[in-house]
Amino acid sequence: MEYGLIGEKLGHSFSADIHSKIGHYDYRLRELPPEGVAPFLAEGNFRAVNVTIPYKTAVIPCLSYVSPEAEAIGAVNTVVNRDGKLYGYNTDFFGLRELILRVTESKPLAGKVLILGTGGTSRTAAAVVKAMGAKAITVSRTAKNGAVSYEEALAGHTDASFLINTTPAGMYPNTEGMAIDPAAYPHLMGVVDAVYNPLRTPFVRRAKTLGIPAEGGLYMLVAQAVAAYGYFFDTDPKTELIDRIYGDMITEKENVVLVGMPASGKSSVGKAVAEALGRPFYDSDEEIVKEAGMPIPDYFATYGEAAFRDLESRAIARLSAEVKGAVIATGGGAVLRAENVDRLKANGRLFWLDRSLDRLIPTADRPLSSDCEALRKRYEERYPVYRAVCDLRIDGNGRVDEVANAVLAAFC
């Protein structure tokens, strides 16, 4: 291959997608076992490659030159082949710095910064923070190599102004949990996470609910890729290029999630939106039926609402973690559980189809809205919930094509 990415497991990498948007060059993913890294580099059958975990340190002995920044960090993520000599650089430094500047809106990074994790990305974060004028404190579960423990971070460092997660906590496929809760730090000016899959980890979502500026690792990934492209072709990375590609990637990877009352047209509108975007369509109620092995009214009658809500939450958790770049229509009561909303926002943007009560039609196959009175009661209970959880409200009173076009205009 001419250009590409080497690593141990690359099944969920976004790198090829990003580089395809930067320029017209052949960029491929190459999974290598640990014993295959040195031979691959020695053969030199490439012009330049990016390097990801767990080989950012392992490649260094194979290189003719390592940039001062990469040497100081102890990690290389970009290798350029120049006339048979391999040159190593670290563009993660640039990517993480750009991510932090995005969150701080280019304000100076001062005070105490807690860096969660002790791996290669943690060392990069420490170098970035130092260069930006802040004091870095590394935090790990085991408190080895000079790091403080999570308990010590909570007991003695709640005056931190910024948190950076470099651990795999919240990363696909284990998308639950976070190393530290941002709520314990009342003076935060921002939070960033190096993890980009999901787009927004629990760590990032928690910070956002607290009103703290927060961002996942996709912007960092794009920025470091643009910087790597600069080394590939001896050109300077451009911020406008980073912003454009990041916007394209978010649009491509983010789910369109439709919420709203029963009979508000979520399935019909969702199918129209999916067709217009060329995306797969999922209906959480259909996923529930598949798992239950029976229609929803029968499941309700047999097991009750609580069991149904548990089943619904499992279906939403699965869709939210595994599906990207799709359109998802949810059941009318899906947003009643905060955990469902939180998970849907990991990779999705929530659009509320706000259809007037007088335009909603009760049907017998909806156990909690089978008649007009039941539908009215559900409407009054849920209306403030929809308004609170949605990212965007869409007027749902038009025809299917009109509402779908409104969703498309808001999303794109």
Tab-separated table of C-alpha atoms in Angstrom:
chain	number	residue	atom	x	y	z
A	1	MET	CA	0.000	0.000	0.000
A	2	GLU	CA	1.091	3.608	-0.523
A	3	TYR	CA	-0.535	5.184	2.528
A	4	GLY	CA	-2.485	3.734	5.407
A	5	LEU	CA	-2.886	2.861	9.051
A	6	ILE	CA	-1.260	0.005	10.932
A	7	GLY	CA	-2.524	-1.353	14.229
A	8	GLU	CA	-3.585	-4.553	15.903
A	9	LYS	CA	-7.375	-4.172	15.557
A	10	LEU	CA	-8.801	-1.672	13.077
A	11	GLY	CA	-12.349	-2.886	12.472
A	12	HIS	CA	-13.947	0.289	13.812
A	13	SER	CA	-11.390	2.834	12.624
A	14	PHE	CA	-12.615	6.035	10.937
A	15	SER	CA	-9.178	6.852	9.495
A	16	ALA	CA	-9.795	5.660	5.941
A	17	ASP	CA	-13.012	7.708	5.789
A	18	ILE	CA	-11.189	10.815	6.986
A	19	HIS	CA	-8.256	10.498	4.597
A	20	SER	CA	-10.597	9.906	1.666
A	21	LYS	CA	-11.993	13.388	2.372
A	22	ILE	CA	-8.572	15.032	2.697
A	23	GLY	CA	-7.199	14.079	-0.721
A	24	HIS	CA	-7.145	11.635	-3.595
A	25	TYR	CA	-4.585	9.100	-2.457
A	26	ASP	CA	-4.775	5.406	-1.719
A	27	TYR	CA	-5.168	4.949	2.059
A	28	ARG	CA	-5.734	1.499	3.511
A	29	LEU	CA	-6.035	-0.202	6.878
A	30	ARG	CA	-3.509	-2.907	7.704
A	31	GLU	CA	-3.918	-5.039	10.825
A	32	LEU	CA	-0.638	-6.492	12.062
A	33	PRO	CA	0.223	-8.869	14.898
A	34	PRO	CA	2.972	-7.645	17.257
A	35	GLU	CA	5.592	-9.791	15.543
A	36	GLY	CA	4.646	-8.347	12.146
A	37	VAL	CA	5.352	-4.678	12.866
A	38	ALA	CA	9.147	-4.673	12.537
A	39	PRO	CA	9.173	-6.744	9.301
A	40	PHE	CA	6.510	-4.504	7.773
A	41	LEU	CA	8.581	-1.393	8.491
A	42	ALA	CA	11.822	-3.049	7.368
A	43	GLU	CA	10.304	-3.959	4.011
A	44	GLY	CA	9.325	-0.325	3.508
A	45	ASN	CA	6.686	-1.023	0.878
A	46	PHE	CA	4.806	2.186	1.618
A	47	ARG	CA	5.221	5.933	1.297
A	48	ALA	CA	3.749	6.829	4.699
A	49	VAL	CA	1.625	5.219	7.385
A	50	ASN	CA	-0.166	6.198	10.528
A	51	VAL	CA	0.338	4.047	13.609
A	52	THR	CA	-2.268	3.325	16.260
A	53	ILE	CA	-2.447	1.295	19.473
A	54	PRO	CA	-0.619	-0.703	20.597
A	55	TYR	CA	2.354	0.098	18.330
A	56	LYS	CA	3.059	3.805	18.825
A	57	THR	CA	6.063	3.032	20.997
A	58	ALA	CA	7.038	-0.285	19.410
A	59	VAL	CA	7.813	1.342	16.034
A	60	ILE	CA	10.431	3.757	17.407
A	61	PRO	CA	13.445	1.371	17.307
A	62	CYS	CA	12.696	0.737	13.626
A	63	LEU	CA	13.035	4.388	12.608
A	64	SER	CA	15.986	6.369	11.244
A	65	TYR	CA	14.695	9.646	12.693
A	66	VAL	CA	12.239	10.579	15.431
A	67	SER	CA	11.056	14.165	15.777
A	68	PRO	CA	11.880	15.920	19.078
A	69	GLU	CA	8.180	16.107	19.953
A	70	ALA	CA	7.640	12.395	19.365
A	71	GLU	CA	10.833	11.526	21.237
A	72	ALA	CA	9.796	13.611	24.239
A	73	ILE	CA	6.380	11.961	24.317
A	74	GLY	CA	7.751	8.507	23.624
A	75	ALA	CA	5.203	7.754	20.920
A	76	VAL	CA	5.086	7.929	17.109
A	77	ASN	CA	1.842	7.853	15.137
A	78	THR	CA	3.098	8.923	11.690
A	79	VAL	CA	5.933	7.302	9.747
A	80	VAL	CA	7.144	8.717	6.436
A	81	ASN	CA	9.384	6.746	4.071
A	82	ARG	CA	11.894	9.071	2.414
A	83	ASP	CA	14.248	7.229	0.075
A	84	GLY	CA	14.243	4.153	2.277
A	85	LYS	CA	14.737	6.007	5.563
A	86	LEU	CA	11.845	6.077	8.016
A	87	TYR	CA	10.972	9.327	9.768
A	88	GLY	CA	8.678	9.302	12.805
A	89	TYR	CA	6.381	12.080	14.021
A	90	ASN	CA	3.605	12.563	16.554
A	91	THR	CA	0.548	14.351	15.136
A	92	ASP	CA	-1.577	13.393	18.142
A	93	PHE	CA	0.020	16.392	19.895
A	94	PHE	CA	-1.399	18.727	17.248
A	95	GLY	CA	-4.754	16.927	17.232
A	96	LEU	CA	-5.258	17.055	20.983
A	97	ARG	CA	-4.167	20.677	21.180
A	98	GLU	CA	-6.708	21.594	18.492
A	99	LEU	CA	-9.413	19.662	20.365
A	100	ILE	CA	-8.668	21.510	23.609
A	101	LEU	CA	-8.641	24.884	21.838
A	102	ARG	CA	-12.007	24.021	20.293
A	103	VAL	CA	-13.516	23.351	23.723
A	104	THR	CA	-11.926	26.378	25.414
A	105	GLU	CA	-12.767	28.584	22.412
A	106	SER	CA	-9.041	29.374	22.185
A	107	LYS	CA	-8.906	30.702	25.758
A	108	PRO	CA	-5.651	30.018	27.644
A	109	LEU	CA	-5.484	26.687	29.437
A	110	ALA	CA	-4.402	27.511	32.968
A	111	GLY	CA	-4.562	25.941	36.397
A	112	LYS	CA	-4.654	22.231	37.097
A	113	VAL	CA	-5.515	19.636	34.469
A	114	LEU	CA	-6.286	16.035	35.378
A	115	ILE	CA	-5.268	13.500	32.734
A	116	LEU	CA	-7.044	10.171	33.174
A	117	GLY	CA	-4.855	7.250	32.119
A	118	THR	CA	-1.129	6.529	31.849
A	119	GLY	CA	-0.650	5.233	28.285
A	120	GLY	CA	0.814	6.847	25.187
A	121	THR	CA	-2.079	9.278	24.739
A	122	SER	CA	-1.714	10.317	28.366
A	123	ARG	CA	1.920	11.239	27.737
A	124	THR	CA	0.826	13.217	24.695
A	125	ALA	CA	-1.781	15.012	26.803
A	126	ALA	CA	0.807	15.887	29.451
A	127	ALA	CA	3.084	17.397	26.803
A	128	VAL	CA	0.219	19.390	25.297
A	129	VAL	CA	-0.972	20.698	28.646
A	130	LYS	CA	2.557	21.736	29.616
A	131	ALA	CA	3.014	23.544	26.303
A	132	MET	CA	-0.286	25.353	26.861
A	133	GLY	CA	0.801	26.618	30.276
A	134	ALA	CA	-1.182	24.404	32.640
A	135	LYS	CA	-0.093	21.941	35.311
A	136	ALA	CA	-0.700	18.314	34.395
A	137	ILE	CA	-1.611	15.690	36.973
A	138	THR	CA	-1.876	12.111	35.773
A	139	VAL	CA	-4.600	9.968	37.292
A	140	SER	CA	-4.857	6.185	37.184
A	141	ARG	CA	-6.641	3.406	38.996
A	142	THR	CA	-3.361	1.936	40.295
A	143	ALA	CA	-1.501	5.216	40.958
A	144	LYS	CA	1.731	3.840	39.464
A	145	ASN	CA	4.661	5.806	37.997
A	146	GLY	CA	3.892	9.020	39.820
A	147	ALA	CA	0.176	9.106	39.019
A	148	VAL	CA	-2.430	9.774	41.683
A	149	SER	CA	-5.289	7.337	42.224
A	150	TYR	CA	-8.917	8.072	41.389
A	151	GLU	CA	-9.585	8.358	45.103
A	152	GLU	CA	-6.750	10.878	45.523
A	153	ALA	CA	-8.014	12.849	42.541
A	154	LEU	CA	-11.421	13.109	44.202
A	155	ALA	CA	-10.001	13.895	47.632
A	156	GLY	CA	-7.337	16.442	46.802
A	157	HIS	CA	-7.758	17.772	43.271
A	158	THR	CA	-11.345	18.941	42.888
A	159	ASP	CA	-9.984	22.385	42.053
A	160	ALA	CA	-9.009	21.088	38.581
A	161	SER	CA	-10.000	23.357	35.707
A	162	PHE	CA	-9.921	20.748	32.932
A	163	LEU	CA	-10.307	16.981	32.532
A	164	ILE	CA	-8.818	14.860	29.735
A	165	ASN	CA	-9.759	11.196	29.379
A	166	THR	CA	-7.178	8.984	27.678
A	167	THR	CA	-8.463	5.690	29.100
A	168	PRO	CA	-10.659	3.271	27.090
A	169	ALA	CA	-13.562	3.869	29.498
A	170	GLY	CA	-16.754	4.224	27.457
A	171	MET	CA	-15.147	3.083	24.189
A	172	TYR	CA	-17.018	0.702	21.856
A	173	PRO	CA	-17.961	-2.076	22.449
A	174	ASN	CA	-17.922	-1.383	26.213
A	175	THR	CA	-19.806	1.879	25.949
A	176	GLU	CA	-20.939	2.190	29.563
A	177	GLY	CA	-19.084	3.856	32.409
A	178	MET	CA	-16.431	6.521	32.871
A	179	ALA	CA	-13.230	6.810	34.857
A	180	ILE	CA	-14.266	9.904	36.843
A	181	ASP	CA	-17.527	11.829	37.134
A	182	PRO	CA	-17.091	15.481	36.062
A	183	ALA	CA	-19.756	16.437	38.599
A	184	ALA	CA	-17.140	16.120	41.349
A	185	TYR	CA	-15.159	19.041	39.895
A	186	PRO	CA	-17.024	22.351	40.328
A	187	HIS	CA	-14.448	24.599	38.628
A	188	LEU	CA	-14.202	22.934	35.226
A	189	MET	CA	-13.875	25.069	32.124
A	190	GLY	CA	-13.917	22.036	29.852
A	191	VAL	CA	-13.731	18.278	29.314
A	192	VAL	CA	-12.292	16.310	26.385
A	193	ASP	CA	-12.160	12.603	25.631
A	194	ALA	CA	-9.703	10.953	23.249
A	195	VAL	CA	-12.307	8.257	22.522
A	196	TYR	CA	-14.251	8.883	19.291
A	197	ASN	CA	-16.408	5.739	19.141
A	198	PRO	CA	-19.052	6.454	20.353
A	199	LEU	CA	-19.097	10.047	19.189
A	200	ARG	CA	-19.988	11.127	22.722
A	201	THR	CA	-18.885	8.879	25.593
A	202	PRO	CA	-20.706	8.809	28.966
A	203	PHE	CA	-17.897	11.073	30.223
A	204	VAL	CA	-18.656	13.697	27.570
A	205	ARG	CA	-22.439	13.344	27.876
A	206	ARG	CA	-22.273	13.751	31.638
A	207	ALA	CA	-20.254	16.942	31.310
A	208	LYS	CA	-22.715	18.340	28.779
A	209	THR	CA	-25.675	17.714	31.098
A	210	LEU	CA	-23.804	19.759	33.715
A	211	GLY	CA	-23.366	22.634	31.278
A	212	ILE	CA	-19.612	22.053	30.926
A	213	PRO	CA	-18.123	22.487	27.418
A	214	ALA	CA	-17.157	18.984	26.303
A	215	GLU	CA	-16.109	17.166	23.146
A	216	GLY	CA	-15.261	13.620	22.122
A	217	GLY	CA	-12.186	12.524	20.223
A	218	LEU	CA	-13.418	12.787	16.631
A	219	TYR	CA	-12.143	16.338	16.198
A	220	MET	CA	-8.747	15.238	17.511
A	221	LEU	CA	-8.752	12.293	15.118
A	222	VAL	CA	-9.513	14.546	12.151
A	223	ALA	CA	-6.961	17.163	13.186
A	224	GLN	CA	-4.163	14.642	13.628
A	225	ALA	CA	-5.057	13.068	10.259
A	226	VAL	CA	-4.794	16.458	8.555
A	227	ALA	CA	-1.446	17.019	10.278
A	228	ALA	CA	-0.296	13.565	9.109
A	229	TYR	CA	-1.346	14.506	5.579
A	230	GLY	CA	0.944	17.509	5.978
A	231	TYR	CA	3.875	15.177	6.621
A	232	PHE	CA	2.793	12.826	3.816
A	233	PHE	CA	2.902	15.600	1.213
A	234	ASP	CA	5.041	18.295	2.860
A	235	THR	CA	2.269	20.845	3.354
A	236	ASP	CA	0.847	22.800	6.297
A	237	PRO	CA	-2.383	21.611	7.983
A	238	LYS	CA	-5.263	24.066	7.573
A	239	THR	CA	-7.861	24.690	10.289
A	240	GLU	CA	-10.597	25.226	7.717
A	241	LEU	CA	-9.859	21.779	6.275
A	242	ILE	CA	-10.116	20.230	9.750
A	243	ASP	CA	-13.448	21.940	10.410
A	244	ARG	CA	-14.903	20.929	7.051
A	245	ILE	CA	-13.939	17.283	7.363
A	246	TYR	CA	-15.079	17.129	10.991
A	247	GLY	CA	-18.469	18.520	9.964
A	248	ASP	CA	-18.738	15.965	7.170
A	249	MET	CA	-17.775	13.112	9.503
A	250	ILE	CA	-20.288	14.100	12.177
A	251	THR	CA	-23.048	14.302	9.581
A	252	GLU	CA	-22.126	10.884	8.166
A	253	LYS	CA	-21.665	9.066	11.469
A	254	GLU	CA	-24.418	10.641	13.565
A	255	ASN	CA	-27.812	8.954	13.803
A	256	VAL	CA	-31.049	10.824	13.112
A	257	VAL	CA	-33.236	9.832	16.071
A	258	LEU	CA	-36.949	10.604	15.934
A	259	VAL	CA	-38.917	10.948	19.175
A	260	GLY	CA	-42.505	11.950	19.789
A	261	MET	CA	-46.011	10.785	20.585
A	262	PRO	CA	-47.540	7.589	19.217
A	263	ALA	CA	-49.124	8.321	15.825
A	264	SER	CA	-46.916	11.386	15.290
A	265	GLY	CA	-45.483	9.818	12.124
A	266	LYS	CA	-42.035	8.784	13.351
A	267	SER	CA	-41.884	5.583	11.292
A	268	SER	CA	-43.256	7.115	8.083
A	269	VAL	CA	-41.107	10.226	8.365
A	270	GLY	CA	-38.099	8.141	9.387
A	271	LYS	CA	-38.354	5.935	6.298
A	272	ALA	CA	-38.630	9.013	4.070
A	273	VAL	CA	-35.602	10.623	5.717
A	274	ALA	CA	-33.603	7.382	5.464
A	275	GLU	CA	-34.424	7.050	1.772
A	276	ALA	CA	-33.443	10.654	1.075
A	277	LEU	CA	-30.114	10.228	2.891
A	278	GLY	CA	-29.438	6.721	1.586
A	279	ARG	CA	-29.238	5.402	5.153
A	280	PRO	CA	-30.572	2.313	6.915
A	281	PHE	CA	-33.768	2.708	8.931
A	282	TYR	CA	-34.467	1.145	12.307
A	283	ASP	CA	-37.667	1.157	14.340
A	284	SER	CA	-37.056	0.422	18.012
A	285	ASP	CA	-40.548	-1.113	18.308
A	286	GLU	CA	-39.703	-3.552	15.509
A	287	GLU	CA	-36.485	-4.475	17.308
A	288	ILE	CA	-38.512	-5.121	20.456
A	289	VAL	CA	-40.920	-7.392	18.586
A	290	LYS	CA	-37.995	-9.391	17.194
A	291	GLU	CA	-36.572	-9.945	20.664
A	292	ALA	CA	-39.933	-10.569	22.350
A	293	GLY	CA	-41.150	-12.969	19.678
A	294	MET	CA	-44.647	-11.529	19.903
A	295	PRO	CA	-46.549	-8.296	19.166
A	296	ILE	CA	-46.111	-5.487	21.689
A	297	PRO	CA	-49.773	-5.541	22.881
A	298	ASP	CA	-49.433	-9.263	23.633
A	299	TYR	CA	-46.178	-8.671	25.505
A	300	PHE	CA	-47.815	-5.871	27.503
A	301	ALA	CA	-50.778	-8.081	28.381
A	302	THR	CA	-48.547	-10.998	29.396
A	303	TYR	CA	-45.678	-9.315	31.245
A	304	GLY	CA	-46.785	-5.746	32.020
A	305	GLU	CA	-45.396	-2.313	31.280
A	306	ALA	CA	-42.299	-2.558	33.499
A	307	ALA	CA	-41.051	-5.638	31.660
A	308	PHE	CA	-41.770	-3.948	28.346
A	309	ARG	CA	-39.760	-0.873	29.349
A	310	ASP	CA	-36.842	-3.099	30.314
A	311	LEU	CA	-37.016	-4.781	26.921
A	312	GLU	CA	-37.242	-1.387	25.220
A	313	SER	CA	-34.167	-0.158	27.092
A	314	ARG	CA	-32.167	-3.188	25.983
A	315	ALA	CA	-33.171	-2.636	22.357
A	316	ILE	CA	-32.233	1.049	22.534
A	317	ALA	CA	-28.909	0.278	24.230
A	318	ARG	CA	-28.048	-2.129	21.426
A	319	LEU	CA	-29.073	0.233	18.628
A	320	SER	CA	-27.353	3.216	20.228
A	321	ALA	CA	-24.035	1.396	20.555
A	322	GLU	CA	-23.930	-0.563	17.304
A	323	VAL	CA	-25.647	1.689	14.766
A	324	LYS	CA	-24.088	4.778	13.196
A	325	GLY	CA	-25.167	6.885	10.246
A	326	ALA	CA	-28.744	5.578	10.418
A	327	VAL	CA	-32.263	6.839	11.041
A	328	ILE	CA	-33.928	5.499	14.203
A	329	ALA	CA	-37.606	5.871	15.079
A	330	THR	CA	-38.325	5.319	18.765
A	331	GLY	CA	-41.452	4.305	20.633
A	332	GLY	CA	-43.532	7.077	22.150
A	333	GLY	CA	-42.455	6.239	25.696
A	334	ALA	CA	-38.770	5.597	24.985
A	335	VAL	CA	-37.743	8.990	26.367
A	336	LEU	CA	-39.411	8.334	29.736
A	337	ARG	CA	-36.237	6.657	30.942
A	338	ALA	CA	-33.279	9.005	31.216
A	339	GLU	CA	-30.890	6.138	30.436
A	340	ASN	CA	-32.532	5.700	27.012
A	341	VAL	CA	-32.139	9.387	26.165
A	342	ASP	CA	-28.541	9.346	27.326
A	343	ARG	CA	-27.685	6.318	25.194
A	344	LEU	CA	-29.437	7.648	22.106
A	345	LYS	CA	-27.355	10.813	22.352
A	346	ALA	CA	-24.105	8.823	22.316
A	347	ASN	CA	-24.232	8.625	18.518
A	348	GLY	CA	-27.410	10.501	17.681
A	349	ARG	CA	-29.237	13.798	17.470
A	350	LEU	CA	-32.811	13.766	18.779
A	351	PHE	CA	-35.541	15.315	16.622
A	352	TRP	CA	-38.942	15.742	18.272
A	353	LEU	CA	-41.858	15.461	15.863
A	354	ASP	CA	-44.291	17.781	17.633
A	355	ARG	CA	-47.715	16.855	16.278
A	356	SER	CA	-50.838	18.442	17.780
A	357	LEU	CA	-53.096	16.288	19.933
A	358	ASP	CA	-56.055	16.794	17.602
A	359	ARG	CA	-54.014	15.257	14.774
A	360	LEU	CA	-53.037	12.139	16.721
A	361	ILE	CA	-55.178	9.047	16.178
A	362	PRO	CA	-55.473	6.337	18.873
A	363	THR	CA	-55.119	2.737	17.689
A	364	ALA	CA	-55.752	-0.582	19.355
A	365	ASP	CA	-52.171	-1.789	18.815
A	366	ARG	CA	-50.805	0.885	21.166
A	367	PRO	CA	-51.481	-0.378	24.712
A	368	LEU	CA	-51.153	3.017	26.444
A	369	SER	CA	-52.923	5.126	23.819
A	370	SER	CA	-55.687	2.907	22.496
A	371	ASP	CA	-58.475	5.484	22.939
A	372	CYS	CA	-58.813	9.267	22.888
A	373	GLU	CA	-58.738	9.732	26.651
A	374	ALA	CA	-55.654	7.561	27.095
A	375	LEU	CA	-53.938	9.382	24.234
A	376	ARG	CA	-54.737	12.777	25.766
A	377	LYS	CA	-53.334	11.683	29.124
A	378	ARG	CA	-50.110	10.414	27.527
A	379	TYR	CA	-49.797	13.676	25.582
A	380	GLU	CA	-50.054	15.813	28.709
A	381	GLU	CA	-47.584	13.627	30.611
A	382	ARG	CA	-44.980	13.389	27.901
A	383	TYR	CA	-45.071	16.777	26.184
A	384	PRO	CA	-42.665	18.461	28.649
A	385	VAL	CA	-40.358	15.425	28.480
A	386	TYR	CA	-40.069	15.605	24.689
A	387	ARG	CA	-39.390	19.321	24.910
A	388	ALA	CA	-36.672	18.805	27.528
A	389	VAL	CA	-34.759	15.966	25.877
A	390	CYS	CA	-34.852	16.893	22.179
A	391	ASP	CA	-31.989	18.546	20.371
A	392	LEU	CA	-34.367	20.025	17.788
A	393	ARG	CA	-38.155	20.464	17.646
A	394	ILE	CA	-39.778	19.775	14.278
A	395	ASP	CA	-43.328	20.862	13.468
A	396	GLY	CA	-45.003	17.505	12.877
A	397	ASN	CA	-48.360	18.774	11.622
A	398	GLY	CA	-47.631	18.639	7.902
A	399	ARG	CA	-47.611	15.824	5.381
A	400	VAL	CA	-44.989	13.103	5.691
A	401	ASP	CA	-42.849	14.630	2.950
A	402	GLU	CA	-43.088	18.104	4.509
A	403	VAL	CA	-42.030	16.873	7.955
A	404	ALA	CA	-39.258	14.731	6.453
A	405	ASN	CA	-37.931	17.731	4.532
A	406	ALA	CA	-37.935	19.779	7.738
A	407	VAL	CA	-35.855	17.073	9.470
A	408	LEU	CA	-33.458	16.924	6.529
A	409	ALA	CA	-33.036	20.704	6.474
A	410	ALA	CA	-32.300	20.769	10.207
A	411	PHE	CA	-29.898	17.823	10.085
A	412	CYS	CA	-27.917	18.702	6.995
